[in-house]
PDB file of C-alpha atoms in Angstrom:
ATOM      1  CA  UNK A   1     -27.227 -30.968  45.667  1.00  0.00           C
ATOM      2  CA  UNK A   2     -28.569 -31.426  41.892  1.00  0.00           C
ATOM      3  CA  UNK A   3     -26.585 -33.438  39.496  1.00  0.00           C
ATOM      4  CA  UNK A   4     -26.923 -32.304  36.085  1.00  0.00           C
ATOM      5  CA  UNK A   5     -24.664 -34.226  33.502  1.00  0.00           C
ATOM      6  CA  UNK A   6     -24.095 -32.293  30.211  1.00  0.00           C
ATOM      7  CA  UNK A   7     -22.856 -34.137  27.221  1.00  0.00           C
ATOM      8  CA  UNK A   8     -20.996 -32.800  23.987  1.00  0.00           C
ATOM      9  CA  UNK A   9     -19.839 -29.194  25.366  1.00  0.00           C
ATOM     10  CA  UNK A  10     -18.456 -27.740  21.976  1.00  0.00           C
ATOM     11  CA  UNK A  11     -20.713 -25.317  20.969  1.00  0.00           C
ATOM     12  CA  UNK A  12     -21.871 -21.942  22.860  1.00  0.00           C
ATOM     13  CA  UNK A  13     -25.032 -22.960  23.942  1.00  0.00           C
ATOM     14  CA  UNK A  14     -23.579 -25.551  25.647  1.00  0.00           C
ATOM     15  CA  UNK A  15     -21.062 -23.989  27.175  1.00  0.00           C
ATOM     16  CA  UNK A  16     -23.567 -20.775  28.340  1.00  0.00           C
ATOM     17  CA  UNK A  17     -25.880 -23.413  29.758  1.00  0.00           C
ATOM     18  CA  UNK A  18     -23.007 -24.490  31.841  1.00  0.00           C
ATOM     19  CA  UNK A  19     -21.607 -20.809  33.268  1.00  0.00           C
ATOM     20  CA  UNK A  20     -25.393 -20.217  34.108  1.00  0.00           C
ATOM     21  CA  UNK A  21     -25.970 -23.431  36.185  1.00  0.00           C
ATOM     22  CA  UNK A  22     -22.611 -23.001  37.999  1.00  0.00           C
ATOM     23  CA  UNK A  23     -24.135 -19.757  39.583  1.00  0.00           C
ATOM     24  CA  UNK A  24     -26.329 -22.242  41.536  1.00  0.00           C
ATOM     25  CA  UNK A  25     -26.301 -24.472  43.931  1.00  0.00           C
ATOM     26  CA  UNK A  26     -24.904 -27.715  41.383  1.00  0.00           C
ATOM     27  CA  UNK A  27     -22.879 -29.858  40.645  1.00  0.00           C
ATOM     28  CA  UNK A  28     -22.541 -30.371  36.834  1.00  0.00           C
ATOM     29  CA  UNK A  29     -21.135 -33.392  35.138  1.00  0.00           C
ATOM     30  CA  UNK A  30     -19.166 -33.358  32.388  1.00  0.00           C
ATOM     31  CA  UNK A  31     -16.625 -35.477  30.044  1.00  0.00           C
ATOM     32  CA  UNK A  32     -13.623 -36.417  32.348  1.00  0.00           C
ATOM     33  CA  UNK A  33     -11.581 -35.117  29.361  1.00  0.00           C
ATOM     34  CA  UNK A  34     -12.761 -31.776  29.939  1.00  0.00           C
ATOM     35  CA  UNK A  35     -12.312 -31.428  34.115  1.00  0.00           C
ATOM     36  CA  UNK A  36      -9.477 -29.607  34.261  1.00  0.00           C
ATOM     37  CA  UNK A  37      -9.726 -27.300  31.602  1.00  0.00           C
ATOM     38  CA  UNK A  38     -13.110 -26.231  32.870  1.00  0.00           C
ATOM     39  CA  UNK A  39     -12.015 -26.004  36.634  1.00  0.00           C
ATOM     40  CA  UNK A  40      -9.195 -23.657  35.543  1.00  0.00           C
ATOM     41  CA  UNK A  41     -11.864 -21.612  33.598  1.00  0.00           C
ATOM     42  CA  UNK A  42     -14.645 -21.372  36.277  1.00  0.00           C
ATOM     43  CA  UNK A  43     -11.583 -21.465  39.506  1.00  0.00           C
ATOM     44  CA  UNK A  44     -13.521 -18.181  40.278  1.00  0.00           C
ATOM     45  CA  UNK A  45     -16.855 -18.982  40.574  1.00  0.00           C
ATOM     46  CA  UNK A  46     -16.220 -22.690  41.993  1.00  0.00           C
ATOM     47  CA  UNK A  47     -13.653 -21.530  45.005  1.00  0.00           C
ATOM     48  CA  UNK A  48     -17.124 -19.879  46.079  1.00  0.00           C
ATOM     49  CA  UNK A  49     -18.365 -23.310  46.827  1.00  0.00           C
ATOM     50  CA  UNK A  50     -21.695 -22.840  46.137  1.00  0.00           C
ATOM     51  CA  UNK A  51     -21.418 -25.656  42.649  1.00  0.00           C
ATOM     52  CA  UNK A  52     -18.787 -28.177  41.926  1.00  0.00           C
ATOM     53  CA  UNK A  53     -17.462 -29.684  38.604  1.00  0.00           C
ATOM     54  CA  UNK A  54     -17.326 -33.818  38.655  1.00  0.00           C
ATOM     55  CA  UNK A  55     -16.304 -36.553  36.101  1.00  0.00           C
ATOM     56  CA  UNK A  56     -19.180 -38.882  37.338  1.00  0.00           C
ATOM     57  CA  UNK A  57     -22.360 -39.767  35.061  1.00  0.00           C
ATOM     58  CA  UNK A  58     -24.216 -40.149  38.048  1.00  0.00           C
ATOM     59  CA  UNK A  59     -27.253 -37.103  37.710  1.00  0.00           C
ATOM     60  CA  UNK A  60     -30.517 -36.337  38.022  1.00  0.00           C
ATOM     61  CA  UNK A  61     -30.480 -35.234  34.712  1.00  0.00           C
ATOM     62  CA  UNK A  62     -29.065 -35.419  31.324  1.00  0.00           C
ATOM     63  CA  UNK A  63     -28.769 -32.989  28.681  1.00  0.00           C
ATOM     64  CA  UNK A  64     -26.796 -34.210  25.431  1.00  0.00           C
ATOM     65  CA  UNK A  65     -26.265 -31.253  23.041  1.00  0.00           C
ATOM     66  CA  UNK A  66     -26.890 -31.568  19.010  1.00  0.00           C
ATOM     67  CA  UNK A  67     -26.277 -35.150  18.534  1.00  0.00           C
ATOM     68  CA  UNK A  68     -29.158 -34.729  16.141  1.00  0.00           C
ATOM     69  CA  UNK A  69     -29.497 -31.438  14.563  1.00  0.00           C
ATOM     70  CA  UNK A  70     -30.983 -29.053  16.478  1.00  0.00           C
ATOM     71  CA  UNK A  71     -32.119 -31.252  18.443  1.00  0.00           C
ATOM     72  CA  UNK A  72     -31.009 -31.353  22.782  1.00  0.00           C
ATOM     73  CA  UNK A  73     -32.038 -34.538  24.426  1.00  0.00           C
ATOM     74  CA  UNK A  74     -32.695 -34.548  27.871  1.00  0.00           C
ATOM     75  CA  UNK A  75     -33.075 -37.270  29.798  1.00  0.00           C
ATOM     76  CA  UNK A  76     -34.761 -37.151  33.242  1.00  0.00           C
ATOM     77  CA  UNK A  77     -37.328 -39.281  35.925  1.00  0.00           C
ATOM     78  CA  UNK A  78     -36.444 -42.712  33.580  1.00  0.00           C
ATOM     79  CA  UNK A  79     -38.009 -40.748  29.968  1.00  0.00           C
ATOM     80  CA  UNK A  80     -36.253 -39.176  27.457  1.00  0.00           C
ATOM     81  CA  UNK A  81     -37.257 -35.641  25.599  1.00  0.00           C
ATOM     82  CA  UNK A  82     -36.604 -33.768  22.568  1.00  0.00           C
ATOM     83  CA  UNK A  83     -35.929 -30.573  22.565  1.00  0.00           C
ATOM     84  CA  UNK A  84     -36.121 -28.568  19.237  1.00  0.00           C
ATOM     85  CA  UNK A  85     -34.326 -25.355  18.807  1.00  0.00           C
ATOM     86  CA  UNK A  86     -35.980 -22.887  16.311  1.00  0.00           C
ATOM     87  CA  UNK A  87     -34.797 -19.358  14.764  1.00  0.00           C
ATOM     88  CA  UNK A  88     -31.576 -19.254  17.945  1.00  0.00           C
ATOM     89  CA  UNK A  89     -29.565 -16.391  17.708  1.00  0.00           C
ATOM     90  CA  UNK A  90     -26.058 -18.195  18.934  1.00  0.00           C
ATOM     91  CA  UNK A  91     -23.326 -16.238  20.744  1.00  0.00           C
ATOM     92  CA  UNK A  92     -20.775 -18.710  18.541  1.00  0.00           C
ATOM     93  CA  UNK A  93     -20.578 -21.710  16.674  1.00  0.00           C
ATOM     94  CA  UNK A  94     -22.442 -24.972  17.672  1.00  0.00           C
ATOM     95  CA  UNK A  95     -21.562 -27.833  15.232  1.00  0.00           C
ATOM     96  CA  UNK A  96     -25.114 -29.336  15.035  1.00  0.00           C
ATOM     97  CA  UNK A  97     -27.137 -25.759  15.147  1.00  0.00           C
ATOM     98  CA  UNK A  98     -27.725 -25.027  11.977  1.00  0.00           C
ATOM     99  CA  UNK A  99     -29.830 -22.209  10.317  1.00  0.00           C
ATOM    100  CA  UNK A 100     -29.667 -22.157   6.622  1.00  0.00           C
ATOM    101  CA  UNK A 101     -31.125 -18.030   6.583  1.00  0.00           C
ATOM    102  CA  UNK A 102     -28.480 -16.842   9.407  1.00  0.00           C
ATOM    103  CA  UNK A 103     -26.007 -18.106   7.329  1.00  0.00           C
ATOM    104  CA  UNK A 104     -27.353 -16.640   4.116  1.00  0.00           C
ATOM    105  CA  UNK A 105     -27.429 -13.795   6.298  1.00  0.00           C
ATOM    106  CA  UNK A 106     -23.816 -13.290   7.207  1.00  0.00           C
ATOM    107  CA  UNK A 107     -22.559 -14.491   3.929  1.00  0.00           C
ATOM    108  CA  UNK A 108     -24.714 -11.878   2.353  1.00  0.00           C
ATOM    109  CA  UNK A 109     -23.749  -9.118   4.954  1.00  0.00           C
ATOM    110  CA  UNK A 110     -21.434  -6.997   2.562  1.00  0.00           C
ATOM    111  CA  UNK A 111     -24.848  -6.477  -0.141  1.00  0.00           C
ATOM    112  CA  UNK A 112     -27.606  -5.338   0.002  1.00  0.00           C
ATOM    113  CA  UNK A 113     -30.533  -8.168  -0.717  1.00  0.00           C
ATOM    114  CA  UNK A 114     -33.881  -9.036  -0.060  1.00  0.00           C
ATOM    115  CA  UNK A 115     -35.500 -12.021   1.240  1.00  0.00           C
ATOM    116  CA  UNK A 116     -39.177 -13.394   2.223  1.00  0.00           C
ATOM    117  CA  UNK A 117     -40.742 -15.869   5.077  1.00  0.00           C
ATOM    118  CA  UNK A 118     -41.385 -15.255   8.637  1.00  0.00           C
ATOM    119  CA  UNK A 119     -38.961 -16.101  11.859  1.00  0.00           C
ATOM    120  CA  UNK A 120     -39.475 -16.452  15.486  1.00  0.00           C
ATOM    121  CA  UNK A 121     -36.201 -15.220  16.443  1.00  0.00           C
ATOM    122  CA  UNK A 122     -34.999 -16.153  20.532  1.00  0.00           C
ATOM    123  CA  UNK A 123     -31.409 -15.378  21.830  1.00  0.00           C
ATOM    124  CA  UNK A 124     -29.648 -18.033  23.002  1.00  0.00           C
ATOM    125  CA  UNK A 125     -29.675 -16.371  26.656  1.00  0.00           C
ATOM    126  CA  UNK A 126     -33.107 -16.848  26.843  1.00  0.00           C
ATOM    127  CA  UNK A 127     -32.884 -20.770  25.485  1.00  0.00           C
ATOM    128  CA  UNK A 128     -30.311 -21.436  28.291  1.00  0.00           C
ATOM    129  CA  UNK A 129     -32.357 -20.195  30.742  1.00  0.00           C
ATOM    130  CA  UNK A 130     -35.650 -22.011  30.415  1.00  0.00           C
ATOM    131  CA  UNK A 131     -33.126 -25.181  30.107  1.00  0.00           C
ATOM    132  CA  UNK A 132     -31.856 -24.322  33.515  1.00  0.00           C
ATOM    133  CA  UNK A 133     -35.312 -23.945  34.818  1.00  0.00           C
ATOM    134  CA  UNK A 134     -35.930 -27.630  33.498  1.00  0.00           C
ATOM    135  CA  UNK A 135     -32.594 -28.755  34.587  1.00  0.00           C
ATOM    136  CA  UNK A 136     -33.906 -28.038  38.284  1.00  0.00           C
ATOM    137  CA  UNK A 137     -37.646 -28.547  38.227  1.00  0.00           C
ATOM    138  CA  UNK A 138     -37.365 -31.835  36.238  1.00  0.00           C
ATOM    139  CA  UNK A 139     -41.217 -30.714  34.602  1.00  0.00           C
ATOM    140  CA  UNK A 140     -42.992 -33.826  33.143  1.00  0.00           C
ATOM    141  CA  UNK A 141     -41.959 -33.196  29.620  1.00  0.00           C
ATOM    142  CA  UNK A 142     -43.551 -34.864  26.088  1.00  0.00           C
ATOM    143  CA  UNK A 143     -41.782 -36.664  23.796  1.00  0.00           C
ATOM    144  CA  UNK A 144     -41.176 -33.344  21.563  1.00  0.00           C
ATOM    145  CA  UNK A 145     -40.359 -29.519  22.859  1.00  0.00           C
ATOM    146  CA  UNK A 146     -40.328 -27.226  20.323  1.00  0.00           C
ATOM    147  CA  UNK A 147     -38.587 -23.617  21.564  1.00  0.00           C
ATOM    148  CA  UNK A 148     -38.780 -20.777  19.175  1.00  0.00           C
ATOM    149  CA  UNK A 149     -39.541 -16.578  20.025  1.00  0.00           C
ATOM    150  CA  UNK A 150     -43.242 -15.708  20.337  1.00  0.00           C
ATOM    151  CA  UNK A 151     -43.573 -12.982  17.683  1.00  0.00           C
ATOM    152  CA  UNK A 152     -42.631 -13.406  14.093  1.00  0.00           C
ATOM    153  CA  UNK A 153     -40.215 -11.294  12.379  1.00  0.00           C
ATOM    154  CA  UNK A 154     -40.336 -11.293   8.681  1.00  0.00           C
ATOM    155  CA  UNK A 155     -36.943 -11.889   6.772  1.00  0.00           C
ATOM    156  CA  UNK A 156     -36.612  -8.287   5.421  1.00  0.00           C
ATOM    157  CA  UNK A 157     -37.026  -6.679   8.940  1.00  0.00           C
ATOM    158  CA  UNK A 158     -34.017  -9.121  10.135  1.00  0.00           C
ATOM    159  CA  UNK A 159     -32.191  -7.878   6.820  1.00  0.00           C
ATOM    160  CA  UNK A 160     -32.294  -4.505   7.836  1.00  0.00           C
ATOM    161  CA  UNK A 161     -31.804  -4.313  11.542  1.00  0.00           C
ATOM    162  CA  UNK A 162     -28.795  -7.091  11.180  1.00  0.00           C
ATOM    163  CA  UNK A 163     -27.662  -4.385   8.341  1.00  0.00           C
ATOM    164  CA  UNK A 164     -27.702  -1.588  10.506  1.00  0.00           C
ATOM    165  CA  UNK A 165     -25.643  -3.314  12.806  1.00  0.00           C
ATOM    166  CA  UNK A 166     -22.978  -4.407  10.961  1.00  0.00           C
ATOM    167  CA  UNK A 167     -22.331  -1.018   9.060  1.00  0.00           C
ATOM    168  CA  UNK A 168     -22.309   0.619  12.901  1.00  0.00           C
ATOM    169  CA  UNK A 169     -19.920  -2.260  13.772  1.00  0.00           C
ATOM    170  CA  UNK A 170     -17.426  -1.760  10.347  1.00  0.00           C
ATOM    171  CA  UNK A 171     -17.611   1.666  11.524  1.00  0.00           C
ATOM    172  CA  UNK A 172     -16.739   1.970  14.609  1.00  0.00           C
ATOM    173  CA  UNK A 173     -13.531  -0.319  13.540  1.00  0.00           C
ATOM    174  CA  UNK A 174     -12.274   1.868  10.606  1.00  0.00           C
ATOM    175  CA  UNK A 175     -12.995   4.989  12.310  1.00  0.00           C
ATOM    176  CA  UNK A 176     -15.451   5.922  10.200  1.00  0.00           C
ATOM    177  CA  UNK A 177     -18.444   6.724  12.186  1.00  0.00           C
ATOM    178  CA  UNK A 178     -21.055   9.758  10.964  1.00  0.00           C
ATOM    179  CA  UNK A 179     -23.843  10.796  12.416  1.00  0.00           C
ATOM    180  CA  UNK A 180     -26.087   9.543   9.466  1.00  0.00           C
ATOM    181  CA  UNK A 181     -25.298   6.195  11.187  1.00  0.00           C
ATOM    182  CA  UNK A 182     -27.080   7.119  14.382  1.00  0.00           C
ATOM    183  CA  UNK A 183     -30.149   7.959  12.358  1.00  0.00           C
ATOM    184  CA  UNK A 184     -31.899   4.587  12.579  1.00  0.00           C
ATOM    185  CA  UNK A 185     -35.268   3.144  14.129  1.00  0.00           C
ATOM    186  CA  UNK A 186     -34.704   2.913  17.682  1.00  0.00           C
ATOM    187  CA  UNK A 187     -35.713  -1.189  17.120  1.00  0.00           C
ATOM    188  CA  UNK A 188     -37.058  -2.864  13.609  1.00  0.00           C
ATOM    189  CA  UNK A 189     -39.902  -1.659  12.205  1.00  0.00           C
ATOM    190  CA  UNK A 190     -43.087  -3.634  12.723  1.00  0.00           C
ATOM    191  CA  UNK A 191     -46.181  -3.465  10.667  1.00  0.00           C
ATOM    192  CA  UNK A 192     -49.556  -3.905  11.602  1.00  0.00           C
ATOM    193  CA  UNK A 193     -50.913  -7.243   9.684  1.00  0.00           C
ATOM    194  CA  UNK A 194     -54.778  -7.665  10.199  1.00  0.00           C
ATOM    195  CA  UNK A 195     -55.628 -10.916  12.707  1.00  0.00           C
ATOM    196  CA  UNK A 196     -57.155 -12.804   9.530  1.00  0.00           C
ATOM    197  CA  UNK A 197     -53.961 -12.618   7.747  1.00  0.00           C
ATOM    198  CA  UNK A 198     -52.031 -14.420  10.971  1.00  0.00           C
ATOM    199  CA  UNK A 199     -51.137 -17.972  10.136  1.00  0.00           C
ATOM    200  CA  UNK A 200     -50.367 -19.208  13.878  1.00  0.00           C
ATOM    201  CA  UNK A 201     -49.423 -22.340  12.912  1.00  0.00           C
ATOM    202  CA  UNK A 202     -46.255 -20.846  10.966  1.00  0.00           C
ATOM    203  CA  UNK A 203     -44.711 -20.343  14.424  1.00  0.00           C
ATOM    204  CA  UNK A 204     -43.510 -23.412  16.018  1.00  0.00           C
ATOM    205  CA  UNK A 205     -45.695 -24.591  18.904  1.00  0.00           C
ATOM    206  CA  UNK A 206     -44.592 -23.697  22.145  1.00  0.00           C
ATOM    207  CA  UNK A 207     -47.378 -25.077  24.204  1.00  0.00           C
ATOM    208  CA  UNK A 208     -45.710 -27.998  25.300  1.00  0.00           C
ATOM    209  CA  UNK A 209     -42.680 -25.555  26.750  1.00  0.00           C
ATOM    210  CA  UNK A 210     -44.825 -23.246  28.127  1.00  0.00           C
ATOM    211  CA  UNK A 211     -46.646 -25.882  30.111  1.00  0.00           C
ATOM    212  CA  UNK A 212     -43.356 -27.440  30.815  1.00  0.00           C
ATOM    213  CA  UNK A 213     -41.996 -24.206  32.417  1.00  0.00           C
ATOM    214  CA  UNK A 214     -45.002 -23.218  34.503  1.00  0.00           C
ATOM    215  CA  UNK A 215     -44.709 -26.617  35.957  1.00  0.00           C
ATOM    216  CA  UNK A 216     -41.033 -25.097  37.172  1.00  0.00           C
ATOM    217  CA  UNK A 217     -41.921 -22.056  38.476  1.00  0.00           C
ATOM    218  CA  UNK A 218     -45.469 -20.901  37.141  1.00  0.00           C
ATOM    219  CA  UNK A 219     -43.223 -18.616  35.298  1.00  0.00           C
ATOM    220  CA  UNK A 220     -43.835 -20.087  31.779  1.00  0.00           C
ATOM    221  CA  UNK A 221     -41.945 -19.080  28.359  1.00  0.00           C
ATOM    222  CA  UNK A 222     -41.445 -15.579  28.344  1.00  0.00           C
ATOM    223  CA  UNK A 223     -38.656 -14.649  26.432  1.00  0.00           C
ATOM    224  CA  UNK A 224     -36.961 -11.246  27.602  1.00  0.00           C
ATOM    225  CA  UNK A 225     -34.063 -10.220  25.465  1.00  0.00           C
ATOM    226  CA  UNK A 226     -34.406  -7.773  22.485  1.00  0.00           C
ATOM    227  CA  UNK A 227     -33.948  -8.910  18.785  1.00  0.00           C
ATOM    228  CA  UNK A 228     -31.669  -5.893  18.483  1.00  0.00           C
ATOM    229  CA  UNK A 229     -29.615  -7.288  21.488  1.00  0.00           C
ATOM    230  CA  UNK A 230     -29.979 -11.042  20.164  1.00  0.00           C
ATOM    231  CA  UNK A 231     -28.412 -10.237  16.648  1.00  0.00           C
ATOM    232  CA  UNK A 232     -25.646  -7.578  18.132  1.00  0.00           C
ATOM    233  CA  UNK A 233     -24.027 -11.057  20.275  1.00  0.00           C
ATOM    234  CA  UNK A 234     -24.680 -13.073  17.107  1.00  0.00           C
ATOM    235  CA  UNK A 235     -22.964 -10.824  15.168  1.00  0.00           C
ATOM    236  CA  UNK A 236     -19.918 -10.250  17.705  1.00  0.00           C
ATOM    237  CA  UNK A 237     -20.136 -13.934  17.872  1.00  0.00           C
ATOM    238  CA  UNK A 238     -19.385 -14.225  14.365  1.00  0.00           C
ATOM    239  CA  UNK A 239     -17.107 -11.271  13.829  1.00  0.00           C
ATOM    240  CA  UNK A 240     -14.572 -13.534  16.920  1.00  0.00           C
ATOM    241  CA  UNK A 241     -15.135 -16.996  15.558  1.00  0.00           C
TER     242      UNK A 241
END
């Protein structure tokens, strides 16, 4: 059975990573501290007997969460990795995650404002998943992973669509939901920019993932959940913290 140790569990994408991997067949390592508060949680899911929880840092693998910022550190086959986290959408707070326009963002969420530069927006669902993929495969990885969405989104399309949200989400609270409220984009608005006006290497590179995941499962990085879908958990995420 795989051994996969996770280190400093505060933050959501820690503790995501950790309900995914218990759907397998696991057995995931954690503080000691932590082993009955986590067996009471998961009691459902772990009386199935398909994963265990265990105080032991004997694994396969390691991940350690945000010791530097943004930055998860997995450790694996006797080498050590970086991963860096771009533009993540969090379900919740993660002391070490830190994103200085999300949080202009929500402090900014009552106004209306504009704002400039480019973002390659990925939901934390999707981060947590190609770390589970790595967490099994064990993939040769390089010194540095950077993980980041594939498309950009510039700041003022994220302004609006997070917008959009949050007035539908104030009213549906207060009662005070109209129909002018349903009258939205069915997803943000993207323009057409010519090829020549692209500047790839804005976008973090995700070669070194992408290689890293089709050694797992030939699957490589291929992001599946929505922006719209992405900032609606943020924002709930938020709205409960």
């Amino acid at each position: 059975m795989r051994r996969i140790q996770i280190q400093h569990l505060e933050g959501s994408v820690a503790q995501s990573f950790v309900e995914r991997l218990l759907m397998f067949e696991c057995t995931v390592c954690i503080d000691p501290s932590l082993i009955d508060s986590y067996s009471e949680r998961y009691a459902a899911i772990l009386a199935t007997g398909l994963s265990s929880i265990d105080s032991s840092a004997d694994a396969d693998v390691n991940f350690s969460f945000f010791e530097e910022e943004n930055i998860v550190k997995v450790e694996s086959n006797g080498a050590t990795s970086q991963i860096r986290l771009h533009d993540v959408l969090p379900t919740g707070l993660n002391k070490g995650l830190n994103h200085t326009f999300l949080e202009q963002l929500w402090n900014q969420k009552e106004a209306s404002h504009q704002a400039n530069g480019m973002y390659y927006w990925v939901s934390e669902s999707d981060v947590v998943e190609a770390f589970v993929r790595i967490a099994f495969h064990s993939p040769v990885l390089p010194d540095i992973v950077d993980i980041a969405g594939r498309r950009g989104w510039s700041a003022q399309q994220t302004i609006d669509e997070f917008s959009m949200l949050w007035q539908r989400t104030q009213a549906g609270s207060t009662g005070t939901f109209t129909a002018s409220l349903l009258d939205q984009p069915p997803s943000p608005k993207i323009s057409i920019v010519p090829i020549q006006d692209v500047v790839e290497q804005e976008r973090p590179p995700l070669g070194a993932l992408h290689d890293a995941l089709m050694q797992c499962d030939e699957q490589g990085w291929q992001p599946s959940s929505p922006l719209r879908t992405a900032l609606m958990l943020y924002l709930a995420g938020r709205i409960n913290d």
